[in-house]
Amino acid sequence: MEQEELLRILRSINSPRHLQIHAQLLARGLASSPRLLQALVFAALSVSAAPSSSPRRHAAAAAATVAHNTLIDRLAGRSGRGCFPEAAFGAYGAMRDAGVGPNGFTFTFLLRACEALRRLPPCGCVHGQIVRCGFGSDVVVQNALLNVYYKCGDPGDPWAARKVFDGMPKKDVVSWNTMLGVYMASNNAVAGIELFEVMPERNVVSWNTVVAGFTRIGATMAARFIFDRIPIKDDFSWNLMISGYATNGYVEAARSLFDKMDFKDVVSWTTMVSAYAKIGDIDSAKVLFDQMPVKNLVSWNAMIAAYNHKSRYGEAVRTFQQMMIEGGFMPDEATLVSVASACTQLRSSEYCSWLSSYISKSNTHTTVALGNALIDMFAKCGQVKRARSIFRKMKTRSNITWTTMISGFAYNGRFRDALLIYKEMCGQGVEPDDAVFIAALAACARGGLLRRGRRIFKQMVEHYGIVPRMEHYRCMVDLFGRTGKLQEAVRFIEKMPLKPGAVIWVTLLSSCIAHGDAELTEYVSAKIVEIEPFNPSFQVLVSNCSALKERWGSVMDAH
């Protein structure tokens, strides 16, 4: 619907009921249009101020409250999506200016807007309004206030929430559970269990909150003690304990509990599949996976990820194909990223084209994570043009996106194109991180671009203030070595603020051999032996260099 049409509808509103309906219809478009927001607030004001006959006055006032609440609710957003907290506060101000009274829902919506801001001052302002408007004893509003004070306070600090909790004139089991959850989320298990033991009433949520809190901090014995005390366990209780064991590495304990369950839901099965996958026991994971009476998308994703984790990439792709045939599920981002990763490792152009064709035909939205995976897949399979095409189509890019494209060009020997991407990144004002510089310096090294490499290294340190890591130094040593600047490489290593490891010297050793510098080869070999005297891989390498040196000597004697 066009903006002008929306404005026309808003201007035609003549009752609170119409305002409520149209607020629900139009709220999605409000955020991107100040004109629409202004028009809806104006409509709310007009409707609220309109005179009404005495018999209908209370109904009209209630409808006006609902209409304003609808607007505040939509602007407050949900789960970070479409959330415009300042506009929600503005809509509340317009509501009060119009003389429309709030109700409990008004304040729960405003507290959700506070949560999006993650700052305490707005919470205090809303708290003041709650008290002034007579909702200080509304337990639902107070529970929401308790929760938001924790989420907007200092991370891990439960005391602002506790102050609200202690001041509540009425508390229900939700209040106690909320405060208990605050303590457990803060990893303050001692205070949490103290509160738990004095709760006047507990429900299964109370017990589960404590079990979850203990498993989160790795206290599985304490979690099991509480679990065994639960008078009536639900499926979530069992799954929490199984997941707690699995997460903390106690897979056999998880399996023992799993086998005792009277009813296993899809979460129980999937948790055990993931547990076996995590420890690398793919065969046990597959046995359980095949036994599952019902699978969901998470189950399939877990099995695909398990194969990837053990480098069984062909089976990962085949499992995805099986899912599409048997399961009938639409893959999500996690599925496609895993499959793209498997195709990357297989270096199969056929698989790459097949996956790309599926994504295109299904009109799948390319998220940043999926876009990054596809760029890497095509680049590693030699289809760098297709990788660049995806890169160009991405409206949002992360540093990983730029790094992957730089590395993709370098992988295919297009070193100058790689550096053009790096230059474009800097030109767009994107702040490169240390991974971007590793990719750019590696491209310089492999392409023998000495001057560019020096300039980029200097830019990294002096302009962006990034402290070089060992990987950056290794790229520079490789660059010096490949371009024949062997002595400069040695001086660079000896001036490093970090103590060079054997890998740095091994990087230089390959260049010494390539350029036939026998004397420097001996010197670098000695350094490697000095740092890693008992590493068998390095011993073999140095031994081969010694044999090579003898062959060099024979050649010199012959002349």
XYZ file of C-alpha atoms in Angstrom:
559
model
C 0.000 0.000 0.000
C 1.364 3.414 -0.981
C 2.206 5.952 1.709
C -0.317 8.515 0.369
C -3.082 5.927 0.581
C -2.117 5.118 4.166
C -2.217 8.823 5.030
C -5.679 9.123 3.464
C -6.951 6.237 5.605
C -5.469 7.703 8.758
C -7.061 11.085 8.121
C -10.467 9.448 7.694
C -10.430 7.789 11.122
C -13.373 8.947 13.221
C -13.632 6.442 16.068
C -11.331 4.705 18.568
C -12.340 1.328 17.134
C -11.217 2.371 13.641
C -7.989 3.721 15.113
C -7.284 0.387 16.808
C -7.900 -1.581 13.617
C -5.847 0.698 11.398
C -3.010 0.921 13.918
C -2.658 -2.849 13.667
C -2.749 -2.712 9.866
C -0.330 0.180 9.445
C 2.187 -0.251 12.240
C 4.688 -2.085 10.066
C 4.994 0.950 7.835
C 5.262 3.501 10.630
C 8.903 3.003 11.491
C 10.211 3.965 8.095
C 7.904 6.976 7.730
C 7.827 9.866 10.201
C 4.804 11.241 8.292
C 2.792 8.088 8.985
C 3.780 8.037 12.625
C 2.844 11.686 13.028
C -0.486 11.089 11.289
C -1.380 8.121 13.475
C -0.487 9.960 16.685
C -2.553 12.925 15.456
C -5.454 10.583 14.728
C -5.140 9.133 18.210
C -5.221 12.630 19.692
C -8.233 13.640 17.590
C -10.222 10.540 18.405
C -9.357 10.699 22.084
C -10.399 14.347 22.313
C -13.671 13.831 20.470
C -16.772 14.302 22.669
C -18.833 11.241 23.459
C -22.226 10.799 25.000
C -22.402 9.778 28.650
C -23.612 6.195 28.134
C -20.689 5.507 25.818
C -18.027 7.566 27.533
C -16.392 4.714 29.419
C -16.451 2.405 26.406
C -14.961 5.132 24.224
C -12.242 5.852 26.772
C -11.374 2.149 26.953
C -11.272 1.916 23.176
C -9.006 4.970 23.030
C -6.643 3.341 25.536
C -6.540 0.176 23.446
C -5.870 2.197 20.299
C -2.962 4.050 21.881
C -1.667 0.816 23.378
C -1.687 -0.773 19.938
C 0.541 1.985 18.638
C 2.926 1.791 21.626
C 3.031 -2.007 21.381
C 3.986 -1.963 17.703
C 6.629 0.707 18.184
C 8.112 -1.129 21.164
C 8.671 -4.113 18.843
C 9.446 -7.682 19.716
C 12.799 -9.472 19.927
C 14.669 -6.519 18.432
C 12.605 -6.548 15.234
C 10.880 -3.326 14.226
C 11.680 -1.767 17.561
C 11.622 2.035 17.890
C 11.664 2.717 21.631
C 11.957 6.506 21.461
C 8.890 6.624 19.213
C 7.038 4.382 21.703
C 7.793 6.873 24.482
C 6.636 9.697 22.210
C 3.382 7.874 21.534
C 2.876 7.472 25.297
C 3.431 11.214 25.753
C 0.800 11.915 23.104
C -1.551 9.537 24.885
C -1.214 11.414 28.181
C -1.493 14.801 26.466
C -4.792 13.635 25.009
C -6.044 12.780 28.479
C -6.246 9.062 27.710
C -5.579 6.938 30.766
C -3.033 4.064 30.595
C -3.612 0.543 31.830
C -1.278 -2.245 32.823
C -0.619 -3.221 29.216
C 0.597 0.293 28.462
C 3.432 -0.077 30.953
C 4.420 -3.599 29.947
C 4.804 -2.303 26.373
C 6.864 0.680 27.560
C 9.075 -1.602 29.633
C 9.710 -3.662 26.527
C 10.887 -0.447 24.839
C 13.184 0.162 27.842
C 14.615 -3.328 27.397
C 15.519 -2.511 23.801
C 17.499 0.547 24.963
C 19.405 -1.444 27.631
C 19.774 1.653 29.853
C 18.540 2.224 33.404
C 17.401 5.903 33.205
C 14.398 5.170 30.918
C 13.421 2.351 33.308
C 13.376 4.859 36.163
C 11.155 7.223 34.159
C 8.642 4.487 33.362
C 8.832 3.270 36.960
C 7.851 6.762 38.114
C 4.872 6.780 35.753
C 3.805 3.362 37.035
C 3.702 4.655 40.609
C 1.991 7.961 39.705
C -0.702 6.219 37.696
C -1.519 3.815 40.527
C -0.001 0.607 39.159
C 2.600 0.203 41.901
C 0.736 -2.791 43.305
C -0.111 -4.402 39.944
C 1.826 -7.656 40.206
C 1.990 -8.195 36.420
C 3.458 -4.741 35.846
C 5.831 -5.161 38.782
C 7.057 -8.499 37.419
C 7.824 -6.857 34.075
C 9.596 -4.020 35.921
C 11.651 -6.497 37.907
C 12.786 -8.260 34.751
C 13.672 -5.079 32.855
C 15.712 -3.621 35.725
C 17.966 -6.661 35.528
C 18.292 -6.606 31.746
C 19.058 -2.874 31.664
C 21.438 -2.855 34.634
C 25.117 -3.669 34.732
C 25.745 -7.123 33.208
C 25.624 -9.799 35.859
C 24.432 -7.381 38.587
C 21.131 -8.529 40.163
C 20.857 -5.865 42.838
C 18.717 -3.307 40.951
C 16.211 -6.084 40.300
C 16.397 -7.224 43.932
C 15.570 -3.709 45.115
C 12.380 -3.780 43.015
C 11.589 -7.285 44.274
C 11.952 -6.290 47.929
C 9.711 -3.254 47.377
C 6.867 -5.190 45.766
C 3.741 -5.057 47.975
C 2.416 -8.198 46.300
C 4.384 -11.137 44.937
C 3.169 -14.203 43.089
C 5.085 -17.295 41.996
C 6.077 -15.497 38.781
C 7.724 -12.759 40.875
C 9.758 -15.304 42.815
C 10.654 -17.223 39.644
C 11.733 -14.007 37.920
C 14.037 -13.049 40.786
C 15.329 -16.624 40.930
C 16.035 -16.488 37.199
C 17.891 -13.188 37.648
C 20.217 -14.754 40.213
C 20.838 -17.841 38.113
C 21.435 -15.799 34.945
C 23.957 -13.752 36.949
C 25.748 -17.015 37.878
C 24.995 -16.155 41.517
C 23.918 -19.655 42.407
C 24.394 -19.205 46.166
C 21.918 -16.317 46.372
C 19.661 -18.171 43.964
C 19.440 -21.330 46.036
C 18.927 -19.292 49.220
C 15.938 -17.590 47.595
C 14.682 -20.908 46.238
C 14.664 -22.499 49.685
C 12.480 -19.739 51.185
C 9.977 -19.512 48.332
C 6.425 -19.733 49.734
C 5.309 -21.543 46.606
C 7.200 -23.427 43.898
C 6.113 -24.720 40.552
C 7.995 -26.759 37.954
C 9.417 -23.533 36.474
C 11.095 -22.807 39.830
C 12.789 -26.203 39.905
C 13.805 -26.030 36.254
C 15.297 -22.548 36.714
C 17.635 -23.852 39.410
C 18.606 -26.927 37.379
C 19.352 -24.726 34.359
C 21.374 -22.301 36.488
C 23.561 -25.026 37.962
C 24.200 -26.720 34.632
C 25.123 -23.359 33.095
C 27.991 -22.936 35.572
C 29.038 -26.593 35.234
C 27.725 -27.697 38.651
C 26.108 -30.856 37.318
C 26.100 -32.693 40.664
C 24.159 -29.842 42.290
C 21.843 -29.749 39.272
C 21.198 -33.493 39.556
C 20.476 -33.145 43.294
C 17.794 -30.545 42.550
C 16.503 -32.561 39.590
C 15.982 -35.622 41.772
C 13.973 -33.497 44.247
C 11.484 -32.238 41.645
C 8.102 -33.622 42.763
C 6.577 -33.667 39.273
C 9.006 -33.474 36.347
C 7.932 -32.310 32.925
C 9.657 -32.995 29.607
C 11.597 -29.762 29.960
C 13.034 -30.929 33.304
C 14.404 -34.134 31.766
C 15.752 -32.364 28.712
C 17.434 -29.700 30.840
C 19.320 -32.304 32.843
C 20.270 -34.353 29.792
C 21.464 -31.210 28.018
C 23.364 -30.143 31.139
C 25.238 -33.421 31.256
C 25.927 -33.331 27.527
C 27.112 -29.714 27.513
C 29.533 -30.393 30.326
C 30.963 -33.502 28.660
C 29.201 -36.213 30.675
C 27.724 -38.026 27.701
C 27.320 -41.413 29.366
C 25.439 -39.817 32.283
C 23.247 -38.042 29.739
C 22.606 -41.337 27.937
C 21.759 -43.101 31.215
C 19.144 -40.456 32.025
C 17.877 -40.497 28.446
C 17.294 -44.264 28.647
C 15.245 -43.796 31.851
C 12.773 -41.379 30.264
C 9.256 -42.752 29.878
C 8.532 -40.421 26.993
C 11.260 -38.999 24.792
C 10.354 -36.027 22.642
C 12.251 -34.745 19.615
C 14.306 -32.417 21.835
C 15.519 -35.373 23.936
C 16.629 -37.318 20.868
C 18.275 -34.315 19.236
C 20.158 -33.438 22.428
C 21.679 -36.909 22.536
C 22.561 -36.834 18.828
C 24.352 -33.525 19.386
C 26.054 -34.872 22.517
C 27.599 -37.809 20.654
C 28.535 -35.544 17.761
C 30.306 -33.158 20.121
C 32.666 -35.892 21.342
C 33.227 -37.152 17.800
C 31.238 -40.385 18.165
C 29.427 -39.975 14.862
C 28.434 -43.633 14.594
C 26.498 -43.504 17.890
C 24.944 -40.213 16.817
C 23.818 -41.796 13.532
C 22.347 -44.849 15.281
C 20.207 -42.609 17.505
C 19.326 -40.355 14.603
C 18.034 -43.314 12.586
C 15.979 -44.513 15.588
C 14.208 -41.168 16.090
C 10.457 -41.655 15.691
C 10.027 -37.987 14.742
C 12.669 -35.617 13.407
C 12.534 -31.852 13.084
C 14.789 -29.393 11.286
C 17.034 -29.042 14.323
C 17.605 -32.821 14.315
C 18.666 -32.818 10.675
C 20.887 -29.787 11.237
C 22.549 -31.530 14.174
C 23.385 -34.588 12.044
C 24.677 -32.488 9.129
C 26.833 -30.429 11.507
C 28.109 -33.648 13.106
C 29.391 -34.952 9.773
C 31.039 -31.603 9.051
C 32.706 -31.654 12.462
C 34.363 -34.985 11.633
C 35.280 -33.922 8.073
C 32.793 -36.368 6.564
C 31.597 -33.789 4.080
C 30.100 -36.120 1.491
C 27.820 -37.635 4.144
C 26.830 -34.131 5.266
C 25.635 -33.284 1.755
C 23.883 -36.628 1.342
C 22.107 -36.140 4.683
C 20.862 -32.783 3.454
C 19.569 -34.396 0.277
C 17.880 -37.090 2.356
C 16.259 -34.402 4.502
C 14.813 -32.716 1.431
C 13.407 -36.009 0.120
C 12.179 -37.665 3.335
C 11.747 -34.874 5.834
C 10.015 -32.317 3.706
C 11.542 -29.499 5.729
C 12.554 -26.123 4.384
C 16.224 -25.632 5.308
C 17.103 -22.613 7.422
C 20.263 -20.527 7.546
C 22.080 -23.061 9.747
C 21.315 -25.885 7.298
C 22.497 -24.017 4.218
C 25.638 -22.653 5.884
C 26.581 -26.196 6.949
C 25.939 -27.606 3.485
C 27.846 -24.752 1.816
C 30.762 -25.453 4.167
C 30.689 -29.138 3.179
C 30.619 -28.255 -0.532
C 33.575 -25.920 0.041
C 35.638 -28.699 1.554
C 34.682 -31.140 -1.192
C 35.852 -28.624 -3.849
C 32.990 -29.889 -6.010
C 31.723 -27.510 -8.688
C 28.789 -29.841 -9.267
C 27.664 -29.626 -5.638
C 28.234 -25.851 -5.642
C 26.015 -25.364 -8.682
C 23.366 -27.674 -7.282
C 23.202 -25.814 -3.948
C 23.211 -22.418 -5.660
C 20.396 -23.531 -7.956
C 18.317 -24.700 -4.995
C 18.805 -21.395 -3.138
C 17.853 -19.432 -6.244
C 14.738 -21.475 -7.072
C 13.493 -21.447 -3.467
C 13.927 -17.649 -3.212
C 15.896 -18.118 -0.025
C 16.916 -14.853 1.629
C 20.693 -14.577 1.624
C 21.703 -13.550 5.133
C 25.173 -12.258 5.901
C 26.266 -15.637 7.277
C 24.908 -17.539 4.271
C 26.370 -15.003 1.844
C 29.785 -15.394 3.467
C 29.549 -19.183 3.207
C 28.551 -19.027 -0.477
C 31.361 -16.602 -1.341
C 33.860 -18.950 0.284
C 32.300 -21.985 -1.416
C 32.429 -20.574 -4.927
C 35.903 -19.106 -4.476
C 37.338 -22.384 -3.166
C 35.691 -24.268 -6.035
C 37.323 -21.967 -8.578
C 34.195 -19.987 -9.445
C 35.436 -16.612 -8.284
C 33.127 -14.676 -10.622
C 30.089 -16.207 -8.964
C 31.636 -15.467 -5.566
C 32.026 -11.821 -6.549
C 28.458 -11.728 -7.875
C 27.114 -12.795 -4.481
C 29.421 -10.297 -2.785
C 28.047 -7.468 -4.945
C 24.423 -8.437 -4.284
C 24.828 -8.429 -0.496
C 23.267 -5.273 0.926
C 24.803 -5.875 4.344
C 28.395 -7.028 4.752
C 30.399 -7.893 7.817
C 34.180 -7.835 8.154
C 34.042 -11.580 7.517
C 32.389 -10.859 4.140
C 35.239 -8.570 3.059
C 37.881 -10.955 4.415
C 36.316 -13.909 2.586
C 36.210 -12.023 -0.722
C 39.822 -10.858 -0.363
C 40.918 -14.409 0.432
C 38.781 -15.786 -2.404
C 40.516 -13.648 -5.010
C 43.935 -14.512 -3.553
C 43.073 -18.229 -3.533
C 42.427 -18.012 -7.275
C 45.646 -16.109 -7.965
C 43.939 -12.774 -8.525
C 46.045 -10.874 -6.026
C 45.506 -7.376 -7.383
C 41.733 -7.906 -7.399
C 42.039 -8.987 -3.760
C 43.757 -5.719 -2.908
C 41.156 -3.738 -4.848
C 38.516 -5.228 -2.547
C 40.621 -4.201 0.450
C 40.947 -0.684 -0.983
C 37.185 -0.532 -1.603
C 36.547 -1.572 1.989
C 38.731 1.226 3.346
C 37.203 3.696 0.893
C 33.711 2.922 2.184
C 34.786 3.785 5.716
C 34.528 0.203 6.986
C 36.920 -0.375 9.887
C 39.102 -3.412 9.020
C 39.892 -5.860 11.788
C 43.046 -7.925 12.206
C 41.613 -10.805 10.128
C 41.134 -8.499 7.128
C 44.805 -7.513 7.322
C 45.924 -11.144 7.485
C 43.980 -11.791 4.258
C 45.364 -8.656 2.564
C 48.965 -9.325 3.628
C 48.694 -12.967 2.575
C 47.515 -11.794 -0.859
C 50.543 -9.491 -1.077
C 52.879 -12.330 -0.092
C 51.475 -14.839 -2.567
C 51.445 -12.210 -5.311
C 54.947 -10.938 -4.533
C 53.616 -7.395 -4.034
C 56.330 -6.095 -1.722
C 55.578 -2.368 -1.789
C 51.839 -2.900 -1.274
C 52.491 -5.299 1.567
C 54.786 -2.875 3.371
C 52.248 -0.083 2.948
C 49.337 -2.182 4.233
C 51.320 -3.373 7.269
C 52.244 0.228 8.095
C 48.635 1.328 7.601
C 47.419 -1.407 9.932
C 49.735 -0.303 12.749
C 49.830 3.465 12.333
C 46.406 4.330 10.939
C 44.153 1.672 12.454
C 46.142 1.077 15.653
C 46.023 -2.717 15.375
C 48.751 -4.532 17.269
C 50.221 -7.179 14.925
C 49.762 -10.806 15.855
C 52.066 -13.655 14.932
C 49.999 -14.304 11.801
C 50.678 -10.763 10.535
C 54.410 -11.151 11.148
C 54.375 -14.498 9.400
C 52.727 -12.937 6.324
C 55.420 -10.255 6.217
C 58.231 -12.817 6.549
C 56.623 -14.815 3.742
C 56.407 -11.640 1.642
C 60.081 -10.787 2.182
C 61.085 -14.372 1.461
C 59.072 -14.796 -1.710
C 60.475 -11.546 -3.134
C 64.058 -12.579 -2.337
C 64.577 -10.127 0.537
C 66.001 -12.845 2.754
C 68.331 -10.741 4.870
C 65.586 -8.172 5.375
C 63.341 -10.998 6.531
C 65.926 -12.041 9.131
C 66.244 -8.479 10.414
C 62.449 -8.176 10.527
C 62.196 -11.369 12.611
C 64.918 -10.289 15.022
C 63.212 -6.924 15.615
C 59.795 -8.461 16.302
C 58.354 -7.496 19.719
C 56.959 -11.027 19.943
C 59.299 -13.964 20.422
C 59.341 -15.728 17.048
C 58.214 -19.313 17.093
C 59.520 -22.118 14.939
C 56.715 -21.556 12.397
C 58.087 -18.092 11.579
C 61.547 -19.548 10.835
C 60.014 -22.446 8.891
C 58.214 -19.886 6.705
C 61.557 -18.255 5.935
C 63.282 -21.629 5.437
C 61.129 -22.486 2.429
C 62.181 -19.195 0.792
C 65.851 -19.830 1.573
C 65.604 -23.188 -0.191
C 63.690 -21.702 -3.136
C 66.349 -19.015 -3.635
C 69.250 -21.465 -3.115
C 70.814 -19.611 -0.178
C 72.721 -22.463 1.492
C 74.325 -20.346 4.209
C 71.062 -18.794 5.343
C 69.347 -22.169 5.115
C 71.838 -23.522 7.653
C 71.333 -20.518 9.932
C 67.529 -20.767 9.829
C 67.628 -24.549 10.324
C 69.705 -24.060 13.465
C 67.097 -21.609 14.786
C 64.326 -24.135 14.208
C 66.230 -26.889 16.044
C 66.990 -24.498 18.894
C 63.295 -23.653 19.385
C 61.777 -27.092 18.675
C 64.518 -29.703 19.243
C 62.090 -32.613 19.716
C 59.435 -31.876 17.132
C 59.604 -34.807 14.656
C 58.092 -32.810 11.769
C 60.710 -30.098 12.100
C 63.472 -32.697 12.527
C 62.538 -34.264 9.185
C 62.420 -30.829 7.560
C 65.862 -29.843 8.862
C 67.256 -33.251 7.908
C 66.002 -32.799 4.344
C 67.608 -29.352 4.253
C 70.941 -30.857 5.324
C 70.743 -33.379 2.489
C 69.915 -30.565 0.120
C 72.920 -28.599 1.365
C 75.195 -31.569 0.558
C 73.802 -31.650 -2.991
C 74.473 -27.946 -3.303
C 78.055 -28.617 -2.170
C 78.505 -31.310 -4.816
C 77.288 -28.926 -7.487
C 79.742 -26.241 -6.335
C 82.669 -28.750 -6.296
C 81.827 -29.823 -9.854
C 82.320 -26.252 -10.973
